[in-house]
Amino acid sequence: MYAIETKGLTKVFGQHRAVDGVDLAIPAGGVYSVLGPNGAGKTTTIRMLATLLPVDGGQATVLGHDVARESGKVRERISLTGQYASLDEDLTGVENLVLIARLLGHSRSSAQRRATQLLGAFGLSEAGGRQVKTYSGGMRRRIDIATSIVNTPDLLFLDEPTTGLDPRSRNQVWDIVRALVSAGTTVLLTTQYLEEADQLADRIAVIDKGKVIAEGTPTELKTSVGSGVLQVRLRDPERRGAAAQLLGAALGAHVQLDTDPAALSVQVEDNDVVPRALAELTYSGISIADFALGQPSLDEVFLSLTGNASQPAA
Amino acid sequence: MTTATMTAERTPAKLVSPAKLVKDSFAMAWRGVLKIRKNPEQLSDVTLMPILFLVMFGYIFGGAVQGSTEEYLQVFVPGLVVMITIMASMSAGISLNTDVSKGVFDRFRAMPIARSAPLVGAVVADFVRYVVGIGVLLGFAAILGFRITTDPLSTLAAVAIAIAFGLAFCWIAMFIGILVKSPGALAGIMMAIVMPFTFGSNVFVPTETMPDWLAAWSEISPVSLLADVMRGLLVDGGDITGPLLGSLAWMGALLAVFFPLTIRTYLRRLG
């Protein structure tokens, strides 16, 4: 059974189709990542699945329950950590946890015990007695996630859990996610960082303008855009146009002009033709400062999927 | 981090029942009271306002309206109890507005709790504010020469009725608090509501000198009715049946209209 299954999931704000017919089949267990740029519809999708937003079209089943008709049953088994820490900043870390535990039916002593336990597990024991408004961004994120697992959910939604965090805090959050998954929770995580999806996710859905434009394992997504990427930097930026034409013809692929005015990159189907293409540049008197041929990063996958229309989705 | 921490806990799932609403509301009210304890300056409106109003109006209007400040206080203070209650009830809307715009409620809404509990709890926590406001008012008024001439039981009844009215009236503020985008906009709208209610009443001056239309409003205004109840219970011990029934009708009507309206808007607007 799937943890989450959606068919034609749609949300319309006025004229804007924020989520436009999203089909997802998310297996139970592991991390599933929804990847997309700002405004792609990630948060809206998550909010519908977490019963915070009514569904405008299509349907969604979470842990076997329809989100529209059985929202109460869904809420009993999910937890959500929103994009902006949904904590009471005036209260201390302990008080936030105790409040949530009390609302979930814990007795006073059991709530205290659970709060202490979670603070310890998240490395916040010392900060527990301080108001959350004095916390750093990383600490806030951790207490926010701790709050979400007061009752361990079967399914945890994490909406951009590491946006704005420094690398160390980001790694801590990743460790927490891995620990949760190994304990059996399914995690649905949105992110704009490909590295994050690559590191954590078992499967990824790339979403742009409210539509799923690609879906698969990180490896599948990478191979779907070609066997590798050739990056070339020229000595003379003036010649970039000519170089793009030559490379495009030689490799039979679309050439991407990078932000560096002397650089271009091309997705390559067959690595064997690369030396010849580079030689052609040299014959034409275009001199190369440096070049590299590598497996595509998810960044390149992402750009090729969302960035230009001439490269249809895989 | 141990796996045990991640799996250890799970309280049994419960259906959302009226008992659950009460329980969840009290948990939320606990939050509200904690917030007041952490930021005692939140109480400035219910501590400074009564003193300011007593001094300002007691001495400015006192001589003109009743001949002397002492005599005026006996008429004015019971009405001021109502006015302070109304002003105290406005802050519920402001804190709700802040919660909504900061996204604090998102978590609560995705939890299996009674859906109106965050709102009901916030209102219940405001109980503290009314008690403080009325306490400061009656205490400081006593220093200025105001005397309660009835018995303690009547005084207690007066305070209870005033608080009950605050708990009903505050749903107007809660409703607007959910509708508007910023606390700034809220303050303006609140003033526009509070002013006609409080000044268009018999709290400050008798209604006889008002133009007919204003006097007509003032007669049926909940503030006037409640002020009469307060005067009866605190000062003259007279019959208050009429104004009391009127006041209760107002409370019922306010609750019947604005409570469901607020809850519905809350669930929708956030949605």
Coordinates of C-alpha atoms in Angstrom, one line a residue:
Chain A
M1 CA 0.0 0.0 0.0
Y2 CA 1.1 3.5 -0.7
A3 CA 1.6 6.0 2.1
I4 CA 0.3 8.7 -0.1
E5 CA -1.6 8.4 -3.4
T6 CA -2.9 11.4 -5.3
K7 CA -4.8 11.6 -8.6
G8 CA -5.2 14.9 -10.4
L9 CA -4.7 16.8 -7.2
T10 CA -5.5 20.4 -7.9
K11 CA -5.5 23.7 -6.0
V12 CA -6.6 27.0 -7.5
F13 CA -6.1 30.4 -6.0
G14 CA -8.1 32.8 -8.1
Q15 CA -6.8 32.5 -11.6
H16 CA -3.6 30.8 -10.5
R17 CA -3.4 27.0 -10.6
A18 CA -1.0 26.5 -7.8
V19 CA -1.2 22.7 -8.0
D20 CA -2.3 21.5 -11.4
G21 CA -3.2 17.8 -11.6
V22 CA -0.5 16.2 -9.4
D23 CA -0.3 12.4 -9.5
L24 CA 1.8 10.9 -6.8
A25 CA 2.3 7.3 -5.5
I26 CA 4.5 7.4 -2.5
P27 CA 5.5 4.1 -1.0
A28 CA 5.5 3.6 2.8
G29 CA 8.8 3.8 4.5
G30 CA 11.8 5.9 3.5
V31 CA 12.1 9.4 2.4
Y32 CA 10.2 10.8 -0.6
S33 CA 11.3 14.2 -1.8
V34 CA 9.3 16.8 -3.6
L35 CA 11.7 19.0 -5.4
G36 CA 11.1 22.3 -7.1
P37 CA 11.8 26.0 -7.2
N38 CA 10.1 28.6 -5.1
G39 CA 6.4 28.9 -6.1
A40 CA 6.3 25.5 -7.8
G41 CA 3.4 24.3 -5.6
K42 CA 5.4 22.2 -3.1
T43 CA 4.0 23.8 0.1
T44 CA 0.5 23.9 -1.3
T45 CA 0.7 20.2 -2.1
I46 CA 1.9 19.4 1.4
R47 CA -0.8 21.6 3.0
M48 CA -3.5 19.7 1.1
L49 CA -2.1 16.4 2.1
A50 CA -1.8 17.5 5.8
T51 CA -5.5 18.5 5.7
L52 CA -4.7 22.2 6.2
L53 CA -6.0 23.2 2.8
P54 CA -9.2 21.9 1.1
V55 CA -8.6 20.1 -2.2
D56 CA -10.1 21.8 -5.2
G57 CA -9.9 19.0 -7.6
G58 CA -8.8 15.4 -7.9
Q59 CA -8.3 13.2 -4.8
A60 CA -5.6 12.3 -2.2
T61 CA -5.4 9.3 0.1
V62 CA -3.0 9.5 3.0
L63 CA -2.3 6.3 4.9
G64 CA -5.4 4.8 3.4
H65 CA -7.7 7.7 4.3
D66 CA -9.2 10.3 2.0
V67 CA -7.9 13.7 3.1
A68 CA -11.2 15.4 2.4
R69 CA -13.6 12.9 3.9
E70 CA -11.5 11.4 6.7
S71 CA -9.3 14.3 7.7
G72 CA -9.7 13.4 11.4
K73 CA -8.2 10.0 10.8
V74 CA -5.4 11.4 8.7
R75 CA -4.5 13.9 11.4
E76 CA -4.2 11.2 14.0
R77 CA -1.3 9.6 12.1
I78 CA 0.5 12.5 10.5
S79 CA 2.6 15.3 11.7
L80 CA 3.7 18.5 9.9
T81 CA 6.7 20.7 10.3
G82 CA 5.9 23.8 8.3
Q83 CA 8.3 26.0 6.5
Y84 CA 8.1 28.6 9.2
A85 CA 8.7 27.3 12.7
S86 CA 5.2 26.8 14.1
L87 CA 6.2 27.3 17.7
D88 CA 5.1 29.7 20.3
E89 CA 8.2 32.0 20.6
D90 CA 7.2 33.3 24.0
L91 CA 7.2 29.8 25.6
T92 CA 10.3 27.8 26.4
G93 CA 11.3 24.7 24.5
V94 CA 10.0 22.5 27.3
E95 CA 6.7 24.4 27.5
N96 CA 6.1 24.1 23.7
L97 CA 6.7 20.3 23.9
V98 CA 4.5 19.9 27.0
L99 CA 1.7 21.9 25.4
I100 CA 1.7 19.6 22.3
A101 CA 2.0 16.5 24.5
R102 CA -1.0 17.6 26.6
L103 CA -3.1 18.3 23.5
L104 CA -2.2 14.8 22.3
G105 CA -3.6 13.3 25.5
H106 CA -0.5 12.8 27.6
S107 CA -0.9 13.2 31.3
R108 CA 1.1 16.1 32.9
S109 CA 3.9 13.8 34.1
S110 CA 4.0 11.9 30.9
A111 CA 4.2 15.1 28.9
Q112 CA 7.1 16.4 31.0
R113 CA 8.9 13.1 30.7
R114 CA 8.5 13.0 26.9
A115 CA 9.6 16.7 26.6
T116 CA 12.8 15.9 28.6
Q117 CA 13.4 12.8 26.5
L118 CA 13.0 14.6 23.2
L119 CA 15.1 17.6 24.2
G120 CA 17.9 15.2 25.1
A121 CA 17.6 13.4 21.9
F122 CA 17.8 16.6 19.9
G123 CA 20.7 18.1 21.8
L124 CA 18.5 20.8 23.3
S125 CA 18.6 19.8 27.0
E126 CA 20.4 23.0 28.1
A127 CA 18.2 25.3 26.0
G128 CA 15.0 23.7 27.1
G129 CA 14.3 26.3 29.8
R130 CA 14.8 29.2 27.5
Q131 CA 12.2 31.0 25.4
V132 CA 12.2 29.8 21.8
K133 CA 12.7 33.4 20.6
T134 CA 16.2 33.2 21.9
Y135 CA 17.0 30.1 19.8
S136 CA 19.2 30.0 16.7
G137 CA 17.7 29.0 13.3
G138 CA 19.1 25.5 13.7
M139 CA 17.8 25.0 17.2
R140 CA 14.4 26.3 16.1
R141 CA 14.2 23.7 13.4
R142 CA 15.2 20.9 15.8
I143 CA 12.7 21.8 18.4
D144 CA 10.1 22.2 15.6
I145 CA 10.8 18.7 14.4
A146 CA 10.9 17.4 18.0
T147 CA 7.4 18.9 18.5
S148 CA 6.3 17.0 15.4
I149 CA 7.3 13.6 16.8
V150 CA 5.9 14.0 20.4
N151 CA 3.6 11.2 19.2
T152 CA 5.7 9.4 16.6
P153 CA 3.8 9.9 13.4
D154 CA 3.5 7.2 10.7
L155 CA 4.0 10.0 8.2
L156 CA 5.9 13.2 8.7
F157 CA 5.7 16.1 6.4
L158 CA 8.8 18.3 6.4
D159 CA 8.4 21.5 4.4
E160 CA 11.8 22.8 3.4
P161 CA 13.4 21.7 6.7
T162 CA 16.8 23.1 6.0
T163 CA 16.1 26.3 4.2
G164 CA 18.3 29.0 5.7
L165 CA 20.3 26.7 7.9
D166 CA 24.1 26.6 8.1
P167 CA 25.8 23.4 7.0
R168 CA 26.2 22.0 10.5
S169 CA 22.6 22.5 11.5
R170 CA 21.6 21.1 8.1
N171 CA 23.6 17.9 8.8
Q172 CA 21.9 17.6 12.2
V173 CA 18.5 17.8 10.6
W174 CA 19.5 15.2 8.0
D175 CA 20.6 12.9 10.9
I176 CA 17.3 13.4 12.6
V177 CA 15.4 12.5 9.3
R178 CA 17.5 9.3 8.9
A179 CA 16.9 8.3 12.5
L180 CA 13.2 8.8 12.0
V181 CA 13.1 6.7 8.9
S182 CA 15.1 3.9 10.4
A183 CA 12.4 3.8 13.2
G184 CA 9.8 3.3 10.5
T185 CA 8.3 6.7 9.9
T186 CA 7.7 7.7 6.3
V187 CA 9.0 11.2 5.5
L188 CA 7.7 13.4 2.8
L189 CA 10.2 16.2 2.4
T190 CA 10.1 19.2 0.2
T191 CA 13.3 21.0 -0.7
Q192 CA 14.8 23.3 -3.3
Y193 CA 18.2 21.8 -2.7
L194 CA 19.1 19.0 -5.0
E195 CA 21.9 17.9 -2.7
E196 CA 19.4 17.4 0.0
A197 CA 17.1 15.2 -2.2
D198 CA 20.1 13.3 -3.4
Q199 CA 21.4 12.7 0.2
L200 CA 18.1 11.7 1.7
A201 CA 15.5 10.7 -0.7
D202 CA 14.7 7.2 -2.0
R203 CA 12.5 8.7 -4.7
I204 CA 12.1 12.2 -6.0
A205 CA 9.3 14.0 -7.7
V206 CA 10.4 17.2 -9.6
I207 CA 7.6 19.7 -9.6
D208 CA 7.3 22.9 -11.5
K209 CA 4.4 25.3 -12.0
G210 CA 2.1 23.0 -10.2
K211 CA 2.9 19.9 -12.3
V212 CA 5.0 16.8 -11.7
I213 CA 7.6 17.0 -14.5
A214 CA 9.7 14.0 -13.5
E215 CA 9.7 11.2 -11.0
G216 CA 12.1 8.5 -10.1
T217 CA 15.1 7.5 -8.0
P218 CA 17.9 10.0 -7.9
T219 CA 19.9 7.7 -10.2
E220 CA 17.0 7.3 -12.7
L221 CA 16.6 11.1 -12.8
K222 CA 20.3 11.6 -13.5
T223 CA 20.5 9.0 -16.2
S224 CA 17.3 10.3 -17.8
V225 CA 19.1 13.5 -18.9
G226 CA 22.0 11.9 -20.6
S227 CA 25.2 10.1 -19.7
G228 CA 27.1 13.2 -18.7
V229 CA 27.6 16.8 -19.0
L230 CA 30.4 18.6 -20.8
Q231 CA 31.5 21.9 -19.4
V232 CA 33.7 24.2 -21.4
R233 CA 35.2 27.5 -20.5
L234 CA 36.6 29.6 -23.3
R235 CA 39.6 32.0 -23.3
D236 CA 37.6 34.6 -25.2
P237 CA 34.0 35.1 -24.1
E238 CA 33.3 36.9 -27.4
R239 CA 33.5 33.6 -29.2
R240 CA 30.8 31.8 -27.0
G241 CA 28.1 32.1 -29.6
A242 CA 30.2 30.5 -32.3
A243 CA 31.3 27.8 -29.8
A244 CA 27.7 27.0 -28.8
Q245 CA 26.8 26.5 -32.5
L246 CA 29.7 24.2 -33.2
L247 CA 29.2 22.1 -30.0
G248 CA 25.5 21.9 -30.6
A249 CA 26.0 20.6 -34.1
A250 CA 28.8 18.2 -33.1
L251 CA 27.0 16.7 -30.2
G252 CA 23.4 17.0 -31.4
A253 CA 22.3 18.5 -28.2
H254 CA 21.1 21.7 -26.7
V255 CA 23.9 24.0 -25.4
Q256 CA 23.3 25.8 -22.1
L257 CA 24.9 29.2 -21.7
D258 CA 26.1 29.5 -18.1
T259 CA 26.1 32.7 -16.0
D260 CA 29.9 32.8 -16.4
P261 CA 30.1 34.7 -19.8
A262 CA 32.9 32.4 -21.0
A263 CA 31.3 29.1 -20.0
L264 CA 28.9 26.7 -21.7
S265 CA 27.6 23.2 -20.8
V266 CA 26.1 20.5 -22.9
Q267 CA 24.3 17.3 -21.9
V268 CA 26.0 14.5 -23.7
E269 CA 24.4 11.2 -24.8
D270 CA 27.5 9.5 -25.8
N271 CA 30.9 10.4 -24.3
D272 CA 32.8 9.1 -27.2
V273 CA 32.0 12.0 -29.5
V274 CA 33.2 14.5 -26.9
P275 CA 36.9 14.6 -28.0
R276 CA 35.9 15.2 -31.6
A277 CA 33.6 18.1 -30.7
L278 CA 36.3 19.7 -28.6
A279 CA 38.8 19.2 -31.5
E280 CA 36.4 21.1 -33.8
L281 CA 36.5 24.0 -31.5
T282 CA 40.3 24.1 -31.7
Y283 CA 40.2 23.8 -35.5
S284 CA 37.9 26.8 -35.7
G285 CA 40.4 28.8 -33.7
I286 CA 38.3 28.9 -30.5
S287 CA 40.7 28.3 -27.7
I288 CA 39.6 26.4 -24.6
A289 CA 40.6 27.6 -21.1
D290 CA 39.4 24.4 -19.4
F291 CA 36.8 21.7 -19.8
A292 CA 35.3 18.9 -17.7
L293 CA 33.2 15.9 -18.4
G294 CA 31.1 14.4 -15.6
Q295 CA 28.0 12.7 -14.5
P296 CA 25.1 15.2 -14.3
S297 CA 24.5 16.5 -10.9
L298 CA 20.9 16.7 -9.8
D299 CA 21.3 20.4 -10.3
E300 CA 21.7 19.8 -14.0
V301 CA 18.8 17.5 -14.0
F302 CA 16.8 20.1 -12.3
L303 CA 17.8 22.9 -14.7
S304 CA 17.3 20.7 -17.8
L305 CA 13.8 19.8 -16.5
T306 CA 12.6 23.2 -15.3
G307 CA 14.9 25.7 -17.0
N308 CA 14.3 25.3 -20.8
A309 CA 11.4 24.2 -22.9
S310 CA 13.5 22.6 -25.6
Q311 CA 14.4 19.7 -23.2
P312 CA 11.2 17.9 -22.6
A313 CA 10.7 16.2 -19.3
A314 CA 12.0 12.7 -18.9
Chain B
M1 CA 20.0 9.9 19.0
T2 CA 18.4 6.6 19.7
T3 CA 15.7 4.9 17.7
A4 CA 13.8 4.4 20.9
T5 CA 13.2 8.1 21.2
M6 CA 11.6 8.0 17.8
T7 CA 9.3 5.1 18.4
A8 CA 8.6 5.2 22.1
E9 CA 5.5 7.2 22.4
R10 CA 2.0 7.1 21.2
T11 CA -1.1 8.0 23.1
P12 CA -4.2 6.2 22.0
A13 CA -6.2 8.0 19.4
K14 CA -9.3 9.8 20.7
L15 CA -12.4 11.0 19.1
V16 CA -13.0 14.7 19.2
S17 CA -15.8 14.9 21.8
P18 CA -17.2 17.8 23.9
A19 CA -15.0 16.6 26.8
K20 CA -12.0 16.7 24.4
L21 CA -12.9 20.3 23.5
V22 CA -12.9 21.3 27.1
K23 CA -9.6 19.5 27.8
D24 CA -7.9 20.9 24.7
S25 CA -9.2 24.4 25.4
F26 CA -7.7 24.2 28.9
A27 CA -4.4 23.1 27.5
M28 CA -4.5 26.1 25.1
A29 CA -5.6 28.4 27.9
W30 CA -2.6 27.3 29.9
R31 CA -0.5 28.5 27.0
G32 CA -2.2 31.9 27.1
V33 CA -1.7 32.3 30.8
L34 CA 2.0 31.3 30.4
K35 CA 2.3 34.0 27.7
I36 CA 0.9 36.6 30.1
R37 CA 3.3 35.5 32.8
K38 CA 6.3 35.8 30.4
N39 CA 5.2 39.2 29.1
P40 CA 3.5 41.0 31.9
E41 CA 3.6 44.2 29.9
Q42 CA 0.7 42.6 27.9
L43 CA -1.4 43.6 31.0
S44 CA -0.6 47.3 30.6
D45 CA -4.0 48.0 29.0
V46 CA -5.9 46.5 31.9
T47 CA -3.6 48.1 34.6
L48 CA -2.9 51.5 33.3
M49 CA -6.2 52.2 31.5
P50 CA -8.4 52.0 34.6
I51 CA -6.2 54.3 36.5
L52 CA -6.0 56.8 33.6
F53 CA -9.7 56.8 33.1
L54 CA -10.5 57.2 36.8
V55 CA -8.2 60.1 37.2
M56 CA -9.0 61.8 33.9
F57 CA -12.8 61.4 33.8
G58 CA -13.3 61.4 37.5
Y59 CA -11.8 64.8 37.9
I60 CA -12.7 66.3 34.5
F61 CA -16.4 65.3 34.3
G62 CA -17.1 64.8 38.0
G63 CA -17.9 68.4 38.9
A64 CA -19.8 69.1 35.7
V65 CA -22.0 66.0 35.6
Q66 CA -22.7 65.3 39.3
G67 CA -21.5 68.3 41.2
S68 CA -18.6 66.6 42.8
T69 CA -16.0 63.9 42.0
E70 CA -17.1 61.7 44.9
E71 CA -20.7 61.6 43.8
Y72 CA -19.7 61.1 40.2
L73 CA -17.5 58.2 41.1
Q74 CA -20.5 56.3 42.5
V75 CA -22.2 56.5 39.2
F76 CA -19.2 56.4 36.9
V77 CA -17.1 53.5 38.4
P78 CA -19.8 50.8 37.9
G79 CA -20.1 51.9 34.2
L80 CA -16.3 52.0 33.9
V81 CA -16.2 48.3 34.9
V82 CA -18.1 47.6 31.7
M83 CA -15.9 49.9 29.6
I84 CA -12.7 48.3 30.9
T85 CA -14.1 44.9 30.2
I86 CA -14.8 45.8 26.6
M87 CA -11.4 47.4 26.1
A88 CA -9.7 44.3 27.7
S89 CA -11.7 42.1 25.3
M90 CA -10.1 43.8 22.3
S91 CA -6.7 42.4 22.8
A92 CA -7.9 38.8 22.2
G93 CA -8.3 39.8 18.5
I94 CA -4.8 41.2 18.4
S95 CA -3.1 38.1 19.8
L96 CA -5.2 35.9 17.6
N97 CA -4.1 38.0 14.6
T98 CA -0.5 37.6 15.5
D99 CA -0.8 33.9 15.9
V100 CA -2.5 33.5 12.6
S101 CA 0.1 35.6 10.7
K102 CA 3.0 33.8 12.3
G103 CA 1.7 30.4 11.4
V104 CA 1.6 29.2 15.0
F105 CA -1.8 27.7 14.4
D106 CA -0.7 25.5 11.5
R107 CA 0.6 22.8 13.8
F108 CA -2.6 22.9 16.0
R109 CA -4.7 22.6 12.9
A110 CA -2.9 19.5 11.6
M111 CA -3.4 17.8 15.0
P112 CA -6.2 15.6 16.1
I113 CA -7.6 18.1 18.6
A114 CA -10.9 19.9 18.8
R115 CA -10.7 22.4 16.0
S116 CA -12.0 25.4 18.0
A117 CA -9.8 24.7 21.0
P118 CA -7.1 27.2 20.0
L119 CA -9.6 30.0 19.9
V120 CA -11.7 29.0 22.9
G121 CA -8.5 28.5 24.9
A122 CA -7.2 31.9 24.0
V123 CA -10.4 33.5 25.2
V124 CA -10.5 31.5 28.4
A125 CA -6.9 32.7 29.2
D126 CA -8.2 36.3 28.9
F127 CA -10.1 35.6 32.1
V128 CA -6.9 36.6 33.9
R129 CA -7.0 40.0 32.1
Y130 CA -10.5 40.8 33.1
V131 CA -9.9 39.9 36.7
V132 CA -6.8 42.1 36.8
G133 CA -8.5 45.0 35.0
I134 CA -11.6 45.0 37.2
G135 CA -9.4 44.5 40.3
V136 CA -7.2 47.4 39.5
L137 CA -10.2 49.5 38.7
L138 CA -12.2 48.8 41.9
G139 CA -9.0 49.0 44.0
F140 CA -7.9 52.4 42.7
A141 CA -11.4 53.7 42.7
A142 CA -11.6 52.9 46.4
I143 CA -8.5 55.0 47.0
L144 CA -10.2 57.9 45.2
G145 CA -13.3 57.6 47.4
F146 CA -15.6 55.1 45.6
R147 CA -17.5 53.0 48.0
I148 CA -19.3 49.7 47.3
T149 CA -22.4 50.0 49.4
T150 CA -23.8 46.5 48.8
D151 CA -22.6 43.1 50.0
P152 CA -19.7 41.0 48.9
L153 CA -21.9 38.5 47.2
S154 CA -23.5 41.2 45.0
T155 CA -20.0 42.5 44.2
L156 CA -18.9 39.0 43.2
A157 CA -22.0 38.7 41.0
A158 CA -21.2 42.0 39.4
V159 CA -17.6 41.0 38.6
A160 CA -18.8 37.6 37.2
I161 CA -21.4 39.2 35.0
A162 CA -18.9 41.7 33.7
I163 CA -16.4 39.0 32.9
A164 CA -19.1 36.9 31.2
F165 CA -19.9 39.9 29.0
G166 CA -16.2 40.3 28.1
L167 CA -16.0 36.6 27.1
A168 CA -19.0 37.1 24.8
F169 CA -18.0 40.5 23.4
C170 CA -14.5 39.5 22.6
W171 CA -15.7 37.2 19.8
I172 CA -16.2 40.4 17.8
A173 CA -12.5 41.1 18.2
M174 CA -11.7 37.5 17.4
F175 CA -13.7 37.6 14.2
I176 CA -12.0 40.8 13.0
G177 CA -8.7 39.5 14.2
I178 CA -9.0 36.7 11.7
L179 CA -10.3 38.8 8.9
V180 CA -7.7 41.6 8.8
K181 CA -4.1 41.2 7.6
S182 CA -2.2 43.2 10.3
P183 CA -2.6 44.1 13.9
G184 CA -2.3 47.7 12.9
A185 CA -5.5 47.6 10.8
L186 CA -7.2 45.8 13.6
A187 CA -6.6 48.6 16.1
G188 CA -8.3 51.1 13.9
I189 CA -11.4 48.9 13.3
M190 CA -11.6 48.1 17.0
M191 CA -11.6 51.7 18.0
A192 CA -14.5 52.3 15.5
I193 CA -16.5 49.6 17.2
V194 CA -15.6 50.3 20.8
M195 CA -16.2 54.0 20.8
P196 CA -19.9 54.0 19.8
F197 CA -20.5 51.2 22.3
T198 CA -18.8 52.8 25.2
F199 CA -19.4 56.5 24.7
G200 CA -22.8 56.0 23.2
S201 CA -24.0 54.8 26.6
N202 CA -24.9 56.1 30.1
V203 CA -21.4 55.3 31.4
F204 CA -20.1 58.8 31.3
V205 CA -23.1 61.0 31.3
P206 CA -26.9 60.5 31.7
T207 CA -28.7 60.0 28.5
E208 CA -31.2 62.8 29.0
T209 CA -29.1 65.5 27.3
M210 CA -28.4 63.3 24.2
P211 CA -30.3 63.8 20.9
D212 CA -33.2 61.4 20.5
W213 CA -31.5 59.0 18.2
L214 CA -28.4 58.7 20.4
A215 CA -30.5 58.4 23.5
A216 CA -32.5 55.6 21.8
W217 CA -29.3 53.7 21.0
S218 CA -27.9 54.4 24.4
E219 CA -31.0 52.9 26.1
I220 CA -30.7 49.6 24.4
S221 CA -26.9 49.5 24.2
P222 CA -25.5 46.6 26.1
V223 CA -23.0 48.9 27.7
S224 CA -25.8 51.0 29.3
L225 CA -27.8 47.9 30.3
L226 CA -24.7 46.4 31.9
A227 CA -23.8 49.7 33.6
D228 CA -27.2 49.7 35.2
V229 CA -26.7 46.1 36.4
M230 CA -23.3 47.1 37.8
R231 CA -24.8 50.1 39.6
G232 CA -27.5 48.0 41.1
L233 CA -25.1 45.3 42.2
L234 CA -22.3 47.6 43.5
V235 CA -24.0 50.8 44.7
D236 CA -27.7 51.3 45.0
G237 CA -28.9 47.7 45.4
G238 CA -32.0 48.5 43.3
D239 CA -33.9 46.1 41.1
I240 CA -31.9 45.0 38.1
T241 CA -34.1 42.5 36.5
G242 CA -34.8 44.5 33.3
P243 CA -31.2 45.5 32.5
L244 CA -29.9 42.1 33.5
L245 CA -32.3 40.3 31.1
G246 CA -31.3 42.8 28.4
S247 CA -27.6 42.2 29.0
L248 CA -28.0 38.4 28.9
A249 CA -29.9 38.7 25.6
W250 CA -27.0 40.8 24.2
M251 CA -24.5 38.2 25.4
G252 CA -26.4 35.4 23.9
A253 CA -26.9 37.2 20.6
L254 CA -23.2 38.2 20.4
L255 CA -22.1 34.6 21.1
A256 CA -24.7 33.1 18.7
V257 CA -23.5 35.3 15.8
F258 CA -19.8 35.8 16.3
F259 CA -18.7 32.5 17.8
P260 CA -19.7 30.3 14.9
L261 CA -18.8 33.0 12.4
T262 CA -15.3 33.2 13.9
I263 CA -14.7 29.5 14.0
R264 CA -15.9 29.1 10.5
T265 CA -13.8 31.9 9.2
Y266 CA -10.8 30.6 11.2
L267 CA -11.1 27.2 9.6
R268 CA -11.6 28.6 6.1
R269 CA -9.3 31.6 6.0
L270 CA -6.4 29.6 7.1
G271 CA -7.4 26.9 4.7

